[in-house]
mmCIF file of C-alpha atoms in Angstrom:
data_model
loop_
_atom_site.group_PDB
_atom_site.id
_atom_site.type_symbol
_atom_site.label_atom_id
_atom_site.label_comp_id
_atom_site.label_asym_id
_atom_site.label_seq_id
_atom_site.Cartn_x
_atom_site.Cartn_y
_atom_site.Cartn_z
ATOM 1 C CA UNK I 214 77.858 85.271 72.716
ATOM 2 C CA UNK I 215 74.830 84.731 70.782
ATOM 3 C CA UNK I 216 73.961 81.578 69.154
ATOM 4 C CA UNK I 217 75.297 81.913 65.290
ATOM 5 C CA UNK I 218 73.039 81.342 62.137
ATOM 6 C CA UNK I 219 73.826 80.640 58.717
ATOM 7 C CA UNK I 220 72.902 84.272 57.290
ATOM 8 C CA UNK I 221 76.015 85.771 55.998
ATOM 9 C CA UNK I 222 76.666 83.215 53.189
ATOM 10 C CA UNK I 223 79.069 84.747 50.499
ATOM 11 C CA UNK I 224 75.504 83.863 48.006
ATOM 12 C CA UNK I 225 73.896 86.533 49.400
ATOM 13 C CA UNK I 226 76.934 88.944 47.980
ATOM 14 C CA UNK I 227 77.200 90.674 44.646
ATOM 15 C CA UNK I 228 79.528 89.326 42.021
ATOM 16 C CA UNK I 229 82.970 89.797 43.085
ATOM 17 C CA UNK I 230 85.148 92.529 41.987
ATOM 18 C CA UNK I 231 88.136 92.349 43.435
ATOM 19 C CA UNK I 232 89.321 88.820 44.605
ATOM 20 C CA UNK I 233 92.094 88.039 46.507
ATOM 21 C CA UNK I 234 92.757 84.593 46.510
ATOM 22 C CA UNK I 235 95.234 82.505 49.252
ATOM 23 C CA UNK I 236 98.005 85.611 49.668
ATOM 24 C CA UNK I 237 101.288 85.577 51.213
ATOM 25 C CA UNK I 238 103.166 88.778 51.296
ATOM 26 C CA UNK I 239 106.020 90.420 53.919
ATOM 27 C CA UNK I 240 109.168 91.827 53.831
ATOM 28 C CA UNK I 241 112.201 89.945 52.534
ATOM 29 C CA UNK I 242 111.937 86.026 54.218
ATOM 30 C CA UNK I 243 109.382 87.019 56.554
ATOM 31 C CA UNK I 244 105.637 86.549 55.646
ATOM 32 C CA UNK I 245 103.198 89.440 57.443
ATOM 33 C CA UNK I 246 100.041 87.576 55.543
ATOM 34 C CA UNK I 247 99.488 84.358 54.925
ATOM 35 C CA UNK I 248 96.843 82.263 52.990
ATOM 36 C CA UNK I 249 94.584 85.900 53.019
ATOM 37 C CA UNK I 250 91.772 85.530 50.926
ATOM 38 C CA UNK I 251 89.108 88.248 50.324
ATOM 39 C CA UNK I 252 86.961 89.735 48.006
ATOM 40 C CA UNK I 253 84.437 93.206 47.131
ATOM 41 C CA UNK I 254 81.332 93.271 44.741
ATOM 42 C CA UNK I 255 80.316 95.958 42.986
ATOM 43 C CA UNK I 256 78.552 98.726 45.244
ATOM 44 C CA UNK I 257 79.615 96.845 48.024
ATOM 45 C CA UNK I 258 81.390 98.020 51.277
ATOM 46 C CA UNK I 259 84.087 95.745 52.557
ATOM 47 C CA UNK I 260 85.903 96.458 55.597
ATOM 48 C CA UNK I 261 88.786 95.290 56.752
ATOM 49 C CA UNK I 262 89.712 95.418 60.748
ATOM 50 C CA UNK I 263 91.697 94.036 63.170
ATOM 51 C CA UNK I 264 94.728 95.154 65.919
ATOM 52 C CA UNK I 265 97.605 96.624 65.185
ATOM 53 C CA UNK I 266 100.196 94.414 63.506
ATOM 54 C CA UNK I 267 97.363 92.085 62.454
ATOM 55 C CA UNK I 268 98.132 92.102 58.606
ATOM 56 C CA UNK I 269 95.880 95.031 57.539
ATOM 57 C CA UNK I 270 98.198 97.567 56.229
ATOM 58 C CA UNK I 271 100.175 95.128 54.665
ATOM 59 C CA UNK I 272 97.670 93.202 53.021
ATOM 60 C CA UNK I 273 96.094 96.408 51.391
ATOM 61 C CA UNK I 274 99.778 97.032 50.029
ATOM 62 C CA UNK I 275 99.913 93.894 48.459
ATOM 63 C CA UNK I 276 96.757 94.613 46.617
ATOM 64 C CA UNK I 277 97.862 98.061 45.385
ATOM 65 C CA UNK I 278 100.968 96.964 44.546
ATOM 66 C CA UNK I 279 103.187 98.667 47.219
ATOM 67 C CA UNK I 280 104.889 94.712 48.548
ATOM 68 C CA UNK I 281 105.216 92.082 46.279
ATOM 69 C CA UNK I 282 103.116 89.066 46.671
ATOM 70 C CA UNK I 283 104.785 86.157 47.431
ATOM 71 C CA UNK I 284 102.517 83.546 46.564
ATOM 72 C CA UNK I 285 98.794 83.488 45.708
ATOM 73 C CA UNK I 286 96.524 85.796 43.150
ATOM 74 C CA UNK I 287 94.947 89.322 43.212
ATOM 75 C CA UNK I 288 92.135 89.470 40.351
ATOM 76 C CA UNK I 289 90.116 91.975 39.061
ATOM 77 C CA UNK I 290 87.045 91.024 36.826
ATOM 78 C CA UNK I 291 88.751 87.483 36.415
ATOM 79 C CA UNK I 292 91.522 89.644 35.012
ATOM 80 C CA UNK I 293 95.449 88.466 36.978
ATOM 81 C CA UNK I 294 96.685 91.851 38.575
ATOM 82 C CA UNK I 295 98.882 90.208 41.146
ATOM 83 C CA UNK I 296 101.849 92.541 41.636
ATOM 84 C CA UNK I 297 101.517 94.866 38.770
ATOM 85 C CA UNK I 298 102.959 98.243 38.926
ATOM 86 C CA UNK I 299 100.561 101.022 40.478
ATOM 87 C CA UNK I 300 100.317 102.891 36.969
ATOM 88 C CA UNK I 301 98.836 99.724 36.026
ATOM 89 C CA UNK I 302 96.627 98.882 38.133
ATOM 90 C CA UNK I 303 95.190 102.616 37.975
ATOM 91 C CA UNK I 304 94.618 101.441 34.319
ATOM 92 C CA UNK I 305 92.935 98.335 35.560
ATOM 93 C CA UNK I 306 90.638 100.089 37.327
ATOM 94 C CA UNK I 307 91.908 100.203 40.714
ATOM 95 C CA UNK I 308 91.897 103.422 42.933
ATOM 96 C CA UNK I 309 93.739 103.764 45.712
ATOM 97 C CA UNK I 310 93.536 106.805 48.451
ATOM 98 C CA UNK I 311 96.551 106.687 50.718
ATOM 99 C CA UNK I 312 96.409 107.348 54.612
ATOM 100 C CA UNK I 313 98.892 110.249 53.485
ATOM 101 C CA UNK I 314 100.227 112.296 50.696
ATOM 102 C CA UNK I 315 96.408 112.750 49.415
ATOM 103 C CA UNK I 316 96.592 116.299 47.330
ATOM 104 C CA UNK I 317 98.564 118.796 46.307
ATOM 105 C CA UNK I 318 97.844 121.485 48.489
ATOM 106 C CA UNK I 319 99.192 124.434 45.922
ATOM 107 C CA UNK I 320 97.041 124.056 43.655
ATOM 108 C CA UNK I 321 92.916 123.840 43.351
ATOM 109 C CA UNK I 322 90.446 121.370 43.722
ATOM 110 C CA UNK I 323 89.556 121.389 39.827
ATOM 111 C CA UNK I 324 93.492 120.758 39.355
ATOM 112 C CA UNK I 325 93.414 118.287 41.675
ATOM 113 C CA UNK I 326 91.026 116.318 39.728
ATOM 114 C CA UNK I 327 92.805 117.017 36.106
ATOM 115 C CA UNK I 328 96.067 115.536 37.999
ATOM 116 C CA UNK I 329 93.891 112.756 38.948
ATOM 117 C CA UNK I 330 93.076 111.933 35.500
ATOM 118 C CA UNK I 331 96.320 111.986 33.694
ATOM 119 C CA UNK I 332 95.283 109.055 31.960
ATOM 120 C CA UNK I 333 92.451 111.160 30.552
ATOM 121 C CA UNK I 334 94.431 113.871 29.870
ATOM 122 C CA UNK I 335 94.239 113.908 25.763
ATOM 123 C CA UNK I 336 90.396 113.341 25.714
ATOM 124 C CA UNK I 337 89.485 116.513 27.263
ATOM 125 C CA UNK I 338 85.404 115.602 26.884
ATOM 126 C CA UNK I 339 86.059 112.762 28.959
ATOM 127 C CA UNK I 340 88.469 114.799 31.871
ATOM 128 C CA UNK I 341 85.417 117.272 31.922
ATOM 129 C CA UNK I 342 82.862 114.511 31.865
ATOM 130 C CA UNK I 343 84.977 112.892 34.782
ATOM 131 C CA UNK I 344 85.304 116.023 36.877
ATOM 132 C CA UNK I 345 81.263 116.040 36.416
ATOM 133 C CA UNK I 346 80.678 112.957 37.794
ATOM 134 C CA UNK I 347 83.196 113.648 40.917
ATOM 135 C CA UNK I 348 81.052 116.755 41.354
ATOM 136 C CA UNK I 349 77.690 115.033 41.007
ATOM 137 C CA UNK I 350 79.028 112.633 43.768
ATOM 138 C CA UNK I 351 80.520 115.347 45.917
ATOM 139 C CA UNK I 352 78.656 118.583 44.917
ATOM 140 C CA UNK I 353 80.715 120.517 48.026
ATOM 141 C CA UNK I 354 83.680 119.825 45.658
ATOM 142 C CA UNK I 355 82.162 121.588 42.898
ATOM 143 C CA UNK I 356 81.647 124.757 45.140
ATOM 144 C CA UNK I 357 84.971 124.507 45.898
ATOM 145 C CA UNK I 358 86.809 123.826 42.613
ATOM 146 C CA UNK I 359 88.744 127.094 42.272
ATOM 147 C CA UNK I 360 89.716 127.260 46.077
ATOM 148 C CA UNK I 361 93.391 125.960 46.680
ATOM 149 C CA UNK I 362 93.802 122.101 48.239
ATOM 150 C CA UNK I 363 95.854 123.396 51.235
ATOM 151 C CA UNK I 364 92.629 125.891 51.673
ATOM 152 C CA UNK I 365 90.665 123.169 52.465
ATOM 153 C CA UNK I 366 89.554 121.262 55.826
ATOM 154 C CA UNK I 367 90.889 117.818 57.144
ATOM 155 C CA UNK I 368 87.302 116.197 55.654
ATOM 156 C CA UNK I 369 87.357 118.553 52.445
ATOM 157 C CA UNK I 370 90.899 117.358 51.298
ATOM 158 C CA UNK I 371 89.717 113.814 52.073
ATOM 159 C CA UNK I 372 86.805 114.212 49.812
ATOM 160 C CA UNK I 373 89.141 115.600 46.840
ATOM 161 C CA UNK I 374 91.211 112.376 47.565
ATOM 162 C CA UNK I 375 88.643 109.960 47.294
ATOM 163 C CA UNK I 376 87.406 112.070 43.948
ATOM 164 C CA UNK I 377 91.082 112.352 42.517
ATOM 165 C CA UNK I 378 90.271 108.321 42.674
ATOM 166 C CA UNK I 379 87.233 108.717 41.033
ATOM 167 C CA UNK I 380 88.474 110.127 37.816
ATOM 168 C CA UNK I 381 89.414 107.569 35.946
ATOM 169 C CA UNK I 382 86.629 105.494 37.057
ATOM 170 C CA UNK I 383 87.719 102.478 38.617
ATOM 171 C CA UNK I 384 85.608 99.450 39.452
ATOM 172 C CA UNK I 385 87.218 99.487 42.924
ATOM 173 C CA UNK I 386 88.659 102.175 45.398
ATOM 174 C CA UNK I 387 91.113 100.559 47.983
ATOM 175 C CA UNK I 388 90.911 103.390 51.328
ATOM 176 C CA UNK I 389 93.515 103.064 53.833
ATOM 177 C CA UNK I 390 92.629 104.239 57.092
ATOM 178 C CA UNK I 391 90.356 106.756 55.773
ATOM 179 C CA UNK I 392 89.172 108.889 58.872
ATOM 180 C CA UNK I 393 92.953 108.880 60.040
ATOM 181 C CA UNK I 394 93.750 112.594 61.377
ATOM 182 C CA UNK I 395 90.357 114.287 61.386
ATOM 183 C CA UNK I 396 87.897 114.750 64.129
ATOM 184 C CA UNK I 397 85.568 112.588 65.356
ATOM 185 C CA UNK I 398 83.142 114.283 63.579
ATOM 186 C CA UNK I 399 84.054 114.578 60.169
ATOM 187 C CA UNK I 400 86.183 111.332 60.494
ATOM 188 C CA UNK I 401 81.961 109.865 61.027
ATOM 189 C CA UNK I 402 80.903 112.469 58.412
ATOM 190 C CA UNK I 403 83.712 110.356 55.742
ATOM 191 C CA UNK I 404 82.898 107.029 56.752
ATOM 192 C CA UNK I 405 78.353 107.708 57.030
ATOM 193 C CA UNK I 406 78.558 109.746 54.008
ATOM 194 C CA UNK I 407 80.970 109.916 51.403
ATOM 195 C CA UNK I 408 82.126 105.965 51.480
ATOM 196 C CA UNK I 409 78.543 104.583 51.278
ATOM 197 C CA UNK I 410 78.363 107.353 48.309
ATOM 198 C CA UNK I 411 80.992 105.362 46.147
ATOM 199 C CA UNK I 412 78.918 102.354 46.778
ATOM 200 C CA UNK I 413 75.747 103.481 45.592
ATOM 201 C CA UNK I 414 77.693 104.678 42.273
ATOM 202 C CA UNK I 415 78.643 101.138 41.470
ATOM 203 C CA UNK I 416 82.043 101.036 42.977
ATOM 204 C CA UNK I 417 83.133 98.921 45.057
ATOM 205 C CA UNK I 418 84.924 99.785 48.172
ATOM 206 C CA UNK I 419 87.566 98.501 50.242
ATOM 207 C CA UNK I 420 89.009 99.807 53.443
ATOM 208 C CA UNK I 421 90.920 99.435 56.104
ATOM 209 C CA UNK I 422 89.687 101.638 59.164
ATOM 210 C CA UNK I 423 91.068 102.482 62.816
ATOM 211 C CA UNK I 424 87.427 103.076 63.907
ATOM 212 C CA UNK I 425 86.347 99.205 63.705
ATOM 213 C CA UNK I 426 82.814 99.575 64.949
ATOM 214 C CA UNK I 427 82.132 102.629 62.885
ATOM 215 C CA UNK I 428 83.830 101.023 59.686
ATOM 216 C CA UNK I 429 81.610 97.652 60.257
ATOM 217 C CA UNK I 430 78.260 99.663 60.673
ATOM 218 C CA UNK I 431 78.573 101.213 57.602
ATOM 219 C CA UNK I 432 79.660 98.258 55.388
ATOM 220 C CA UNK I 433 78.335 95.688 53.867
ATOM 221 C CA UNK I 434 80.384 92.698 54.386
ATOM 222 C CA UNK I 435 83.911 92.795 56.919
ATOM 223 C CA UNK I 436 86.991 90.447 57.322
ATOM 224 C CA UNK I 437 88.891 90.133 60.798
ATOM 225 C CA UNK I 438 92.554 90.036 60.805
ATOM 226 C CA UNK I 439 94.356 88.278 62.766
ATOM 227 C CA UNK I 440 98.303 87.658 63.155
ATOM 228 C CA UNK I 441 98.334 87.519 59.734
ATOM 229 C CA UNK I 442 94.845 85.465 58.774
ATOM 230 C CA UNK I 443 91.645 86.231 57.792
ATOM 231 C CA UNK I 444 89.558 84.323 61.426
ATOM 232 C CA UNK I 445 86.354 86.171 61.000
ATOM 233 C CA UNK I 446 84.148 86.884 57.958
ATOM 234 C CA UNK I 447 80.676 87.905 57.339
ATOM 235 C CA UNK I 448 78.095 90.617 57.013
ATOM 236 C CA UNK I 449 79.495 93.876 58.654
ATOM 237 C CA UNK I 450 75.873 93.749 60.774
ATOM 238 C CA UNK I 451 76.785 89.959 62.096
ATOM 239 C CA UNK I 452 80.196 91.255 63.099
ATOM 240 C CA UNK I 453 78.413 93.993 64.618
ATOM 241 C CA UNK I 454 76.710 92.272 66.829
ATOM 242 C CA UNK I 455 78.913 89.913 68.400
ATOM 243 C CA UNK I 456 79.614 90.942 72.036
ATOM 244 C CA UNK I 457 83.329 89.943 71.706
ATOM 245 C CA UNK I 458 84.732 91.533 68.659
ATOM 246 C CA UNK I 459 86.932 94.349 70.891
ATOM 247 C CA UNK I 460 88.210 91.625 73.095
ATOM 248 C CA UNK I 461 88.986 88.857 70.874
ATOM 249 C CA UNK I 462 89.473 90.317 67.850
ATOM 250 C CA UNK I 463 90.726 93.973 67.972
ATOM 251 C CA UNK I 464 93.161 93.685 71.059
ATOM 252 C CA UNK I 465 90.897 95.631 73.521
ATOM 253 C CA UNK I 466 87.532 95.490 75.043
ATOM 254 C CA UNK I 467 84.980 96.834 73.257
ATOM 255 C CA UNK I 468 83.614 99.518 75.900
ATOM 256 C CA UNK I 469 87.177 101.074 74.783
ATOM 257 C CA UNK I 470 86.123 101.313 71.113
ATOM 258 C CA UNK I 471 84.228 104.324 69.636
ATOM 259 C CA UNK I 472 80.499 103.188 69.887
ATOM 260 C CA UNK I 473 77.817 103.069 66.471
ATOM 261 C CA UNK I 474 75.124 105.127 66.559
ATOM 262 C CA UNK I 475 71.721 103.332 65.198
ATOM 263 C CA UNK I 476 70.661 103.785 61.143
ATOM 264 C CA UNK I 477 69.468 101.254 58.326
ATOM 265 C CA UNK I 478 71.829 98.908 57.821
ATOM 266 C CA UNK I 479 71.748 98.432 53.626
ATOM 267 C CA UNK I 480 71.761 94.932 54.232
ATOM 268 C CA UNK I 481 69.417 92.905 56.696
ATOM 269 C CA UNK I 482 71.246 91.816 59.875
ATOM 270 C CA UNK I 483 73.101 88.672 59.896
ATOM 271 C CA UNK I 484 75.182 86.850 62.582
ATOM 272 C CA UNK I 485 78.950 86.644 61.356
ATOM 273 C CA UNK I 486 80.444 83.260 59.831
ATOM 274 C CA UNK I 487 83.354 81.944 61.332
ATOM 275 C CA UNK I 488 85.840 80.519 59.045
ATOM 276 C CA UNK I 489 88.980 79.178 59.242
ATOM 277 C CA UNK I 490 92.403 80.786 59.004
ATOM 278 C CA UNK I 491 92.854 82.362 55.318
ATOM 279 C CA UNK I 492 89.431 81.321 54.077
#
């Protein structure tokens, strides 16, 4: 393993966002997460990975208001959001894209994006100024606006997702599982291209992603989940690097996980911090 150094101090991160602060949450008497703590800047990349029945799923549920939170505090901009209703938290400025259920296939990609911002819906400069900026961040979209949802391919109906969350401009888009159900190429295509895209806009990003090592190169900052804890945080690059993240950390040894290819990192490289449980 190599020797650690202290380069991934939270200093070094943008103002936080979204904070998540000490969270329990589960179902009924039984906790899934427990003391989680967490946070995103704005622009900033923040993964979230770990093995299966590690907390992930559940803990982005308790942030977008899916399970209740059973003790602790989700913020946004110092503002209290903990278990608000997903209407909301919408309002808030949260977005959230769901591993399912994305579009509605019938109709078009510009409808799409007007059902997206129902909220805008009786300032109609503002719904075409939105729809603008969806287009300016996904210009395929725009070529595409008049072409039906169900029309579209597995990475095209992904990008009208992640724009649908777009139009009401929140400060931070939660992504679960984004690459879930396309091919290996486009699945890369989402998580190269159209992620870090959000990020450069100002929003901040948070995801939780089956392809760990692809997730962690193109983020900024990543947590490790596991059996219900946070045991691993740090710059996405640190994580990176370690030689044991597949075995210790995600269940499996890492010649079994899908392999990075090489490209500037937006942040220098930094070992990972190791932290105790929840922190």
């Amino acid at each position: 393993m190599p020797t650690s150094r202290d380069d991934s101090s939270e200093t070094a991160r943008p103002p936080a966002l979204l904070v998540i602060d000490d969270v329990a949450a589960g179902y009924g008497a039984s906790l899934v997460i427990d003391g989680v703590s967490a946070a995103v800047g704005r622009g900033e990349v923040v993964c979230v990975i770990g093995a299966n029945g590690s907390g992930k799923s559940t803990l982005l549920k308790a942030v977008t208001g899916d399970l209740t939170v059973q003790r602790g505090r989700v913020s946004l901009d110092d503002d209290d959001v903990t278990n608000l209703p997903r209407d909301l938290l919408v309002r808030r400025g949260i977005g959230y894209v769901p591993q399912d259920r994305e579009v509605f296939t019938t109709l078009s990609v510009r409808e799409n994006l007007q059902i997206g911002g129902y909220l805008l819906r009786r300032r109609k400069a503002e719904l075409a100024e939105a729809i603008e900026r969806v287009f300016t961040t996904f210009p395929a979209l725009a070529k595409l606006q008049k072409s039906a949802a169900g029309a579209l391919s597995g990475g095209e109906r992904k990008m009208l997702a992640i724009g649908r969350a777009l139009m009401t401009s929140p400060k931070v888009v939660v992504l679960d599982e984004p690459s879930a159900g396309l091919a290996p190429a486009v699945g890369t295509q989402v998580l190269a291209e159209r992620i870090p895209a959000l990020a450069e806009s100002g929003t901040g990003v948070l995801l939780v992603e089956q392809r760990a090592l692809q997730a962690l190169e193109h983020s900024h900052w990543g947590y490790v989940m596991i059996g219900g804890k946070v045991e691993l945080s740090g710059r996405a690059s640190g994580i990176l690097a370690r030689g044991d993240v597949g075995e210790l950390f995600l269940g499996r040894g890492r010649e079994e996980l899908p392999r990075p290819h090489p490209h500037p990192h937006p942040h220098p490289d930094g070992l990972a911090a190791t932290t105790t449980p929840g922190k």
